[in-house]
PDB file of C-alpha atoms in Angstrom:
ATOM      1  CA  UNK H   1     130.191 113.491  74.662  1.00 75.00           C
ATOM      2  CA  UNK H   2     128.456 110.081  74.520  1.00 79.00           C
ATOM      3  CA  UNK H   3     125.137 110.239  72.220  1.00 92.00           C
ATOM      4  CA  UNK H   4     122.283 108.323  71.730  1.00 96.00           C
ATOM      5  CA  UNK H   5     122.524 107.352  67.619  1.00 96.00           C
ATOM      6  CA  UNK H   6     119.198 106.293  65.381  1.00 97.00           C
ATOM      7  CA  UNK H   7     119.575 104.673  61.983  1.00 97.00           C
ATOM      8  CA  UNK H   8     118.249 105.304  59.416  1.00 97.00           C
ATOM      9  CA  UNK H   9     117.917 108.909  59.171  1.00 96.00           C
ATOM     10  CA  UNK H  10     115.361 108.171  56.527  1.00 97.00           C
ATOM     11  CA  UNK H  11     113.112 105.013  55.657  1.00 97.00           C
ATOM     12  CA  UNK H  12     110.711 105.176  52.924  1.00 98.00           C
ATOM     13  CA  UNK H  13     108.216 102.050  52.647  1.00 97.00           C
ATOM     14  CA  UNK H  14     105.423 100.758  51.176  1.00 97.00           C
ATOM     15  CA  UNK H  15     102.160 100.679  53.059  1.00 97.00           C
ATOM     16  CA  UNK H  16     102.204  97.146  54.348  1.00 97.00           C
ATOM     17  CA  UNK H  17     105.666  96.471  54.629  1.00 97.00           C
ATOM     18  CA  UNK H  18     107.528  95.894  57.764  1.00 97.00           C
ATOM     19  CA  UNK H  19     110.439  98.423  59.036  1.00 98.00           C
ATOM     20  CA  UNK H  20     112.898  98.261  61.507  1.00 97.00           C
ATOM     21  CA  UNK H  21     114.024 101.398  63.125  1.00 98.00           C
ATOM     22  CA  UNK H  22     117.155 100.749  65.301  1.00 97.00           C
ATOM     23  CA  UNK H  23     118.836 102.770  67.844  1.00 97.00           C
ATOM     24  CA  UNK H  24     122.596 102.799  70.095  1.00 96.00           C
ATOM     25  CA  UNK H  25     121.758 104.053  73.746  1.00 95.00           C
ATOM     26  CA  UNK H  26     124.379 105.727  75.495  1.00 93.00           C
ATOM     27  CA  UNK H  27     125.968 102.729  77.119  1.00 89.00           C
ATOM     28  CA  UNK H  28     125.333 103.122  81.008  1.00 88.00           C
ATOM     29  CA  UNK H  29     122.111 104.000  80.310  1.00 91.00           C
ATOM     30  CA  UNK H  30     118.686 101.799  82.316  1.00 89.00           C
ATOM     31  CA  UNK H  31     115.743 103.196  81.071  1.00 92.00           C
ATOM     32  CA  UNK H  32     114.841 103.360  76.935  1.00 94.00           C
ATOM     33  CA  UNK H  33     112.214 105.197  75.007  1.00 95.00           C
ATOM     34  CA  UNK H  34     110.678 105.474  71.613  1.00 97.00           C
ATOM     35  CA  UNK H  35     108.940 108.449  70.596  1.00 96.00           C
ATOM     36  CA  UNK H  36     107.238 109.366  67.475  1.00 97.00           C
ATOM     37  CA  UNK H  37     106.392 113.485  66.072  1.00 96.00           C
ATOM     38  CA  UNK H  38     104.167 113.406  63.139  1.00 95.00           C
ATOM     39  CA  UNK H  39     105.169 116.698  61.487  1.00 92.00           C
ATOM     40  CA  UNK H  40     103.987 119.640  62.990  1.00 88.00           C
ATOM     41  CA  UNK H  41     102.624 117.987  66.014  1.00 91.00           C
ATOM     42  CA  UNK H  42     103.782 117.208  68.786  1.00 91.00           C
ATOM     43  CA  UNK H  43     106.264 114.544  70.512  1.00 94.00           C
ATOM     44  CA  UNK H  44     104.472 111.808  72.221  1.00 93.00           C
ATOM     45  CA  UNK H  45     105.302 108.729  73.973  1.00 92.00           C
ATOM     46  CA  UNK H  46     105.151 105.169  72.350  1.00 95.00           C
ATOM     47  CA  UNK H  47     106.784 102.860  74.613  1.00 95.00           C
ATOM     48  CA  UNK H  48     109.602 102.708  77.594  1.00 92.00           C
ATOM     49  CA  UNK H  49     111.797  99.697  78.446  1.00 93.00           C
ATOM     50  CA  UNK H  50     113.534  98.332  81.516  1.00 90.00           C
ATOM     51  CA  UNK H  51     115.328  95.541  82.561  1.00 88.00           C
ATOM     52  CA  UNK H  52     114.400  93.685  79.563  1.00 89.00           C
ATOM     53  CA  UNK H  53     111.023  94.421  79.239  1.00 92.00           C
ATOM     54  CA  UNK H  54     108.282  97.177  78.798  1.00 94.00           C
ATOM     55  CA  UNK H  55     107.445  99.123  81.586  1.00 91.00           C
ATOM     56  CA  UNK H  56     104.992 100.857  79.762  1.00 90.00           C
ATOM     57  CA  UNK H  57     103.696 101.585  76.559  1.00 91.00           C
ATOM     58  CA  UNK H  58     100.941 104.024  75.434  1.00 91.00           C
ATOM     59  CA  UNK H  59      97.908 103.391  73.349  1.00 91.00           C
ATOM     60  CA  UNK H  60      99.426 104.198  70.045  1.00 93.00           C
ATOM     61  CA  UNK H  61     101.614 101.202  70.576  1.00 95.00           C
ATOM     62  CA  UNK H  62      98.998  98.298  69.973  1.00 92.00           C
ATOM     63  CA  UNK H  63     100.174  94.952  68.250  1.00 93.00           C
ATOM     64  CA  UNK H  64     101.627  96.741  65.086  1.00 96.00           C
ATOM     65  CA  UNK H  65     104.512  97.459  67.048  1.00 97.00           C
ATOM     66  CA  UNK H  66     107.473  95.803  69.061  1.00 97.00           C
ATOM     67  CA  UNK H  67     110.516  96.564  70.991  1.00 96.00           C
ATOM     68  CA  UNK H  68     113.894  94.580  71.484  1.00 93.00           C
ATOM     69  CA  UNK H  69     116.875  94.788  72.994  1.00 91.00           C
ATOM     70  CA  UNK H  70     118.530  91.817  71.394  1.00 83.00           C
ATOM     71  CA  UNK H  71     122.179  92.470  72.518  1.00 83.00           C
ATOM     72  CA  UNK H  72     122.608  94.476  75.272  1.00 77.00           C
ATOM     73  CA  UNK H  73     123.066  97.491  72.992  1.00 84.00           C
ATOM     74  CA  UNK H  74     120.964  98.473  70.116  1.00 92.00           C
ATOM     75  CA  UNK H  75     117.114  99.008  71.163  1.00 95.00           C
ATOM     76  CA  UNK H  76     114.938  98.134  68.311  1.00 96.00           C
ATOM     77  CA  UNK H  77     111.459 100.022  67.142  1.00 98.00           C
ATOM     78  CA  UNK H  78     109.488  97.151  64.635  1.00 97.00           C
ATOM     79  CA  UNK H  79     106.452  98.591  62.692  1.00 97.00           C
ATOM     80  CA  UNK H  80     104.389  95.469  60.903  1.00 96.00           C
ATOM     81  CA  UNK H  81     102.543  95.888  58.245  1.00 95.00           C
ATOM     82  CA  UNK H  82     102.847  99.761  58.274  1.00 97.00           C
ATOM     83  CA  UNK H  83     100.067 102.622  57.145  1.00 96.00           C
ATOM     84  CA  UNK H  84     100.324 105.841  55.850  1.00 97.00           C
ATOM     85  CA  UNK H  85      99.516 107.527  58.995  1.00 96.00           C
ATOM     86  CA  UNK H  86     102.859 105.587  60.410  1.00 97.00           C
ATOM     87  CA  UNK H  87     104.394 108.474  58.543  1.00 97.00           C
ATOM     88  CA  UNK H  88     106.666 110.272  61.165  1.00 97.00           C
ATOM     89  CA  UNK H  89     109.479 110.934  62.959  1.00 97.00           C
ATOM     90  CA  UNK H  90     110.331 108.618  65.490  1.00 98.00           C
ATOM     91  CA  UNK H  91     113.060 109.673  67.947  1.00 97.00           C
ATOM     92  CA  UNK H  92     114.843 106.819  70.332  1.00 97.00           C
ATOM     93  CA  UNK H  93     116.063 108.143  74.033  1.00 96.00           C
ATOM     94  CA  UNK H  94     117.465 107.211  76.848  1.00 94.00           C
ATOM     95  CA  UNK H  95     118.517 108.026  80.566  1.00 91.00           C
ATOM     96  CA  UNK H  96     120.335 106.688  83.449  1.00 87.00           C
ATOM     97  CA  UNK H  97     118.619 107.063  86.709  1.00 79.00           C
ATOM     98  CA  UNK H  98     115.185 106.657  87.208  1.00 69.00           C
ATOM     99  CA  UNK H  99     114.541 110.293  88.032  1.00 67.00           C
ATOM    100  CA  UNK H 100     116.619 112.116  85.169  1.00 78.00           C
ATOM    101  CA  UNK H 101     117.387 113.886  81.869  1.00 87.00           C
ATOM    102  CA  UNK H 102     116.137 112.053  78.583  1.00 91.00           C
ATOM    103  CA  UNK H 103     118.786 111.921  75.961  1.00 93.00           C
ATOM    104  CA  UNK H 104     117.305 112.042  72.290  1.00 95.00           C
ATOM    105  CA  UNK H 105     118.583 110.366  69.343  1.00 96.00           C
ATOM    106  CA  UNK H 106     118.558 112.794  66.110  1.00 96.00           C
ATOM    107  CA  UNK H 107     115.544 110.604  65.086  1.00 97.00           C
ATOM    108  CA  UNK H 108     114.888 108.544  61.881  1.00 98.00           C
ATOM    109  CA  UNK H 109     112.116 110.062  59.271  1.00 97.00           C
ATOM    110  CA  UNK H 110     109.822 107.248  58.347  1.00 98.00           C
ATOM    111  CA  UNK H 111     107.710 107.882  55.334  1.00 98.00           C
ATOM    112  CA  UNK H 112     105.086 105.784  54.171  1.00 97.00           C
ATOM    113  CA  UNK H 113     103.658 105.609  50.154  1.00 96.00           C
TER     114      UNK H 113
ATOM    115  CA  UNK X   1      95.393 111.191  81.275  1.00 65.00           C
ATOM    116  CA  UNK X   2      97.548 114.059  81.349  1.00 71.00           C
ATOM    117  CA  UNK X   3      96.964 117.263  79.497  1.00 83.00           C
ATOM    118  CA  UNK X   4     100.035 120.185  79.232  1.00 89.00           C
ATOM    119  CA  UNK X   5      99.185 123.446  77.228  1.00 92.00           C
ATOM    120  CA  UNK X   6     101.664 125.183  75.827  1.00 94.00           C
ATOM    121  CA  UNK X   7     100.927 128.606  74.169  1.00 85.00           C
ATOM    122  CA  UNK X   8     100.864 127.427  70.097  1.00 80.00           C
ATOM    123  CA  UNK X   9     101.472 131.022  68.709  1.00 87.00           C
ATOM    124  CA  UNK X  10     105.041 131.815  68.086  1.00 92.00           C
ATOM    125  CA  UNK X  11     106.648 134.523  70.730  1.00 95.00           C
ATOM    126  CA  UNK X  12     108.379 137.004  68.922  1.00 96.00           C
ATOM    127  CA  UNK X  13     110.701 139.256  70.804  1.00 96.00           C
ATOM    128  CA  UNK X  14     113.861 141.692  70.241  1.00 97.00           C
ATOM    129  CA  UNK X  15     117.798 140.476  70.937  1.00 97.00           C
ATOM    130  CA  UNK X  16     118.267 141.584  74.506  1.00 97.00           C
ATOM    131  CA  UNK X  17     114.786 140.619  75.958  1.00 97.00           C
ATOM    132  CA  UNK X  18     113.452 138.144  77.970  1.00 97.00           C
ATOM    133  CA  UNK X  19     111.210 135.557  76.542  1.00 97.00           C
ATOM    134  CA  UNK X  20     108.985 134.013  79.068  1.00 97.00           C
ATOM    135  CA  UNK X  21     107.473 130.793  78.436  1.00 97.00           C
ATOM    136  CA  UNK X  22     104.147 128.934  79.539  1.00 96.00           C
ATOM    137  CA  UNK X  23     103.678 124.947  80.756  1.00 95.00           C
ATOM    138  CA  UNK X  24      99.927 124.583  82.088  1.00 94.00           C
ATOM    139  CA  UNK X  25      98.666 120.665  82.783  1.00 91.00           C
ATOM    140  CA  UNK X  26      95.657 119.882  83.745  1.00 86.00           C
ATOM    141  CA  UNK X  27      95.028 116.311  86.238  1.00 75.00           C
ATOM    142  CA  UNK X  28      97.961 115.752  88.679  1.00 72.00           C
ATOM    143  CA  UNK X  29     100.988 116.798  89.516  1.00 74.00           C
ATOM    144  CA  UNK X  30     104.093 115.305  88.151  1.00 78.00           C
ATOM    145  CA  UNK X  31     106.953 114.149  90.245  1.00 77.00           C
ATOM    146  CA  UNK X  32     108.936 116.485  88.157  1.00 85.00           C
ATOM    147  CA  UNK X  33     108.837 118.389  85.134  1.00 90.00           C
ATOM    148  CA  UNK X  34     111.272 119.312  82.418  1.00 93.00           C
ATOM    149  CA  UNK X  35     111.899 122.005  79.373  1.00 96.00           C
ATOM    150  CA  UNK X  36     113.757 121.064  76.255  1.00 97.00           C
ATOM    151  CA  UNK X  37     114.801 122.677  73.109  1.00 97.00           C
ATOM    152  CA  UNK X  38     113.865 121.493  69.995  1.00 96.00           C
ATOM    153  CA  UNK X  39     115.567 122.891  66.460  1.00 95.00           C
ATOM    154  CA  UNK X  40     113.665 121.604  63.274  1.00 92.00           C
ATOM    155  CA  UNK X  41     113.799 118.101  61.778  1.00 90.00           C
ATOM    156  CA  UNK X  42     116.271 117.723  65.228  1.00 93.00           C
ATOM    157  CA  UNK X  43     115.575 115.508  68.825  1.00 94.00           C
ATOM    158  CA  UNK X  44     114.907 117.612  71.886  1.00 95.00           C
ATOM    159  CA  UNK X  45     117.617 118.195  73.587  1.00 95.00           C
ATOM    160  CA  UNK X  46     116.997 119.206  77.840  1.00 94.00           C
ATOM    161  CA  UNK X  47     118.053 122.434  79.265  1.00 96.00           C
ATOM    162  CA  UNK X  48     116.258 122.167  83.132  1.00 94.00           C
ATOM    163  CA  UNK X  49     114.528 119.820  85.243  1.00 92.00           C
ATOM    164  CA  UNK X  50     112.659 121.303  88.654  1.00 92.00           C
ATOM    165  CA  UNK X  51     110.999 118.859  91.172  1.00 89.00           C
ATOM    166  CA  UNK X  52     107.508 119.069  92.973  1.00 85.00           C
ATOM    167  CA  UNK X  53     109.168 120.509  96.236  1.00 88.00           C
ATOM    168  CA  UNK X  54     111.172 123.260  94.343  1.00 91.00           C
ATOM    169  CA  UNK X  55     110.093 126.424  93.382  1.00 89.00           C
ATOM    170  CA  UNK X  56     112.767 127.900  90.945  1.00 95.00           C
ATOM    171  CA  UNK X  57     115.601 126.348  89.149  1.00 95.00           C
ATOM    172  CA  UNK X  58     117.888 128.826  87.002  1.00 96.00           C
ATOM    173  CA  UNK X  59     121.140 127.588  84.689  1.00 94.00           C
ATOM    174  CA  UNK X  60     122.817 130.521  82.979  1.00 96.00           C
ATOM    175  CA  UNK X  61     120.162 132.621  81.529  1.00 97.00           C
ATOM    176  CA  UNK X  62     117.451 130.102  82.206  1.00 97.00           C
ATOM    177  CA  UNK X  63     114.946 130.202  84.961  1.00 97.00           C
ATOM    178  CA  UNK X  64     112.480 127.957  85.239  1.00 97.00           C
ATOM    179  CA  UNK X  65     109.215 128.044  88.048  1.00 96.00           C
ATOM    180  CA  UNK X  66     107.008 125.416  88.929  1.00 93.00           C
ATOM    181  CA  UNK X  67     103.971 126.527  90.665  1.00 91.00           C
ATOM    182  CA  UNK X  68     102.220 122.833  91.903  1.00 87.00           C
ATOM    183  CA  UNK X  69      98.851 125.555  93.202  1.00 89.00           C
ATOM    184  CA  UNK X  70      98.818 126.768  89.824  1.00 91.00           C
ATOM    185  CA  UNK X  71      99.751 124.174  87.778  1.00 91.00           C
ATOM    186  CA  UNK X  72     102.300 126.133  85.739  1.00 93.00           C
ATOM    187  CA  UNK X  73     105.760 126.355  85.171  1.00 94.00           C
ATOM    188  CA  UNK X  74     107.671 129.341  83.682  1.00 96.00           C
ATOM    189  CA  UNK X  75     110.409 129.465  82.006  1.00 97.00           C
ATOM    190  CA  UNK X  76     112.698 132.415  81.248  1.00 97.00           C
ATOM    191  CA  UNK X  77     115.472 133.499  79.157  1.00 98.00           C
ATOM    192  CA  UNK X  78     116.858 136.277  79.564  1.00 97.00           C
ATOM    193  CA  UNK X  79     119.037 138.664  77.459  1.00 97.00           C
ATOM    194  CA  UNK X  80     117.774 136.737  74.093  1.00 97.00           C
ATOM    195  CA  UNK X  81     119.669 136.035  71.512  1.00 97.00           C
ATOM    196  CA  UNK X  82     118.699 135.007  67.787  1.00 97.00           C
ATOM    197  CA  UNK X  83     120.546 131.947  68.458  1.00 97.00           C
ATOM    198  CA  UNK X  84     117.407 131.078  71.106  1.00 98.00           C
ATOM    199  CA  UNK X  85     115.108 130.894  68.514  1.00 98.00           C
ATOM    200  CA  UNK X  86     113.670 127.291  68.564  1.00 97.00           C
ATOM    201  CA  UNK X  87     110.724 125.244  70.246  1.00 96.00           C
ATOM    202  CA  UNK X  88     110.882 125.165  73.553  1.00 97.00           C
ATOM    203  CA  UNK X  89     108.768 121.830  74.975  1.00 96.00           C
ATOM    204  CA  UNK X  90     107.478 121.279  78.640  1.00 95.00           C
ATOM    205  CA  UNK X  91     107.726 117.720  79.649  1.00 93.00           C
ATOM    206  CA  UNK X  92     105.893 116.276  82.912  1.00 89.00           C
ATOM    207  CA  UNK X  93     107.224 112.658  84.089  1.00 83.00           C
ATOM    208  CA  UNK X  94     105.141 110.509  86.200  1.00 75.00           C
ATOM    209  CA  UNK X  95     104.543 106.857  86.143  1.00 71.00           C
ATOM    210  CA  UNK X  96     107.325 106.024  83.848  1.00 71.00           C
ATOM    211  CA  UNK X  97     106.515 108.327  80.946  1.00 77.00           C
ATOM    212  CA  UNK X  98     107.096 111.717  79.578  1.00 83.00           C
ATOM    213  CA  UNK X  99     104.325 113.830  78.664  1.00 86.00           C
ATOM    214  CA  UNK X 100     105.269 116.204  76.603  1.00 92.00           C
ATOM    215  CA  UNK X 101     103.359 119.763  75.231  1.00 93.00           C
ATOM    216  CA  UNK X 102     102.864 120.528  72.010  1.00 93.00           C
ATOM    217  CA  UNK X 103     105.850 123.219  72.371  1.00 95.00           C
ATOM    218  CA  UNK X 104     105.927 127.161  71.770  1.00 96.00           C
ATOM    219  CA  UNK X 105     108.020 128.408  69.112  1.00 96.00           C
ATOM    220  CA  UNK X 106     110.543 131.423  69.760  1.00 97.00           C
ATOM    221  CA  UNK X 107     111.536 133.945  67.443  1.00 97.00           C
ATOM    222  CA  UNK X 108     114.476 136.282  68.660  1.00 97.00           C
ATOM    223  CA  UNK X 109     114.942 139.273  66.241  1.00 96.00           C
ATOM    224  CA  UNK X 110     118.368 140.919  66.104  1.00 94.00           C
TER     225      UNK X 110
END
């Protein structure tokens, strides 16, 4: 059964460094999300991608982050310059058809010191 | 924007019952909305979508309702089992985006 996969599984960081969190959509899919779920709290919505570009993003997602989708494949999450309160898990998924079931990656942990 | 309540207390019920579940939102309603299961330190994974125009969707043991007066959906599973313990999360999608509750966490006792 195809799978949306997330690497790492865990990142820890420095405050102030930069991490990339990257992530294999299943391969048909159109439509790509990043989610993050500090722990204990609930999932919410960072930023979805289409045809090459954001379609929209929340207000969580302000310059500190990016998206890419810099081969057709793997869908990129970039944190600059990160902060404690970055500490989370941040799950990657997918779907095909506009109206449709979101696929979740297993997510990767980031923890900030 | 939009707000979705989900009941925070953990619902703990015997093997063999069924657990009902509760999805209020508050603003307007979404094109569609969606339940998911969530195990710990794990993605969500979905188990039922229903649309505006329907009122009841049901997949095996799951039911779900979607009351657009209300603002509610339901969701059921009946004849429990300890494997159902988990989080179960509401999701509304409008406008591109998921909003997701804050989930309700099941506890099935054998």
């Amino acid at each position: 059964e195809p799978e949306v996969t997330q690497t790492p599984s865990h990142q820890v960081t420095q405050m102030g460094q930069e991490v990339i969190l990257r992530c294999v959509p299943i391969s048909n899919h159109l439509y790509f999300y990043w989610y993050r779920q500090i722990l204990g709290q609930k999932v919410e919505f960072l930023v979805s991608f289409y045809n090459n570009e954001i379609s929209e993003k929340s207000e969580i997602f302000d310059d500190q982050f990016s998206v890419e989708r810099p081969d057709g494949s793997n869908f990129t999450l970039k944190i600059r310059s990160t902060k404690l309160e970055d500490s989370a898990m941040y799950f990657c998924a997918s779907k095909l058809e506009n109206t449709g079931e979101l696929f979740f990656g297993e997510g990767s942990r980031l923890t900030v010191l | 924007s939009q707000k979705i309540e989900q009941n925070s207390e953990a619902l703990n019920i015997q093997e063999g019952k069924t657990a009902t579940l509760t999805c209020n939102y508050t603003n307007y309603s979404p094109a569609y909305l969606q339940w998911y299961r969530q195990d710990p330190g794990r993605g969500p994974v979905f188990l039922l979508l229903i649309r505006e125009n329907e009122k009841e969707k049901r997949k095996e043991r799951l039911k779900v309702t979607f009351d657009t007066t209300l603002k509610q959906s339901l969701f059921h599973i009946t004849a429990s089992q300890p494997a159902d313990s988990a989080t179960y999360l509401c999701a509304l999608y409008n406008f591109n985006k998921f909003y997701f509750g804050s989930g309700t966490k099941l506890n099935v006792k054998p």
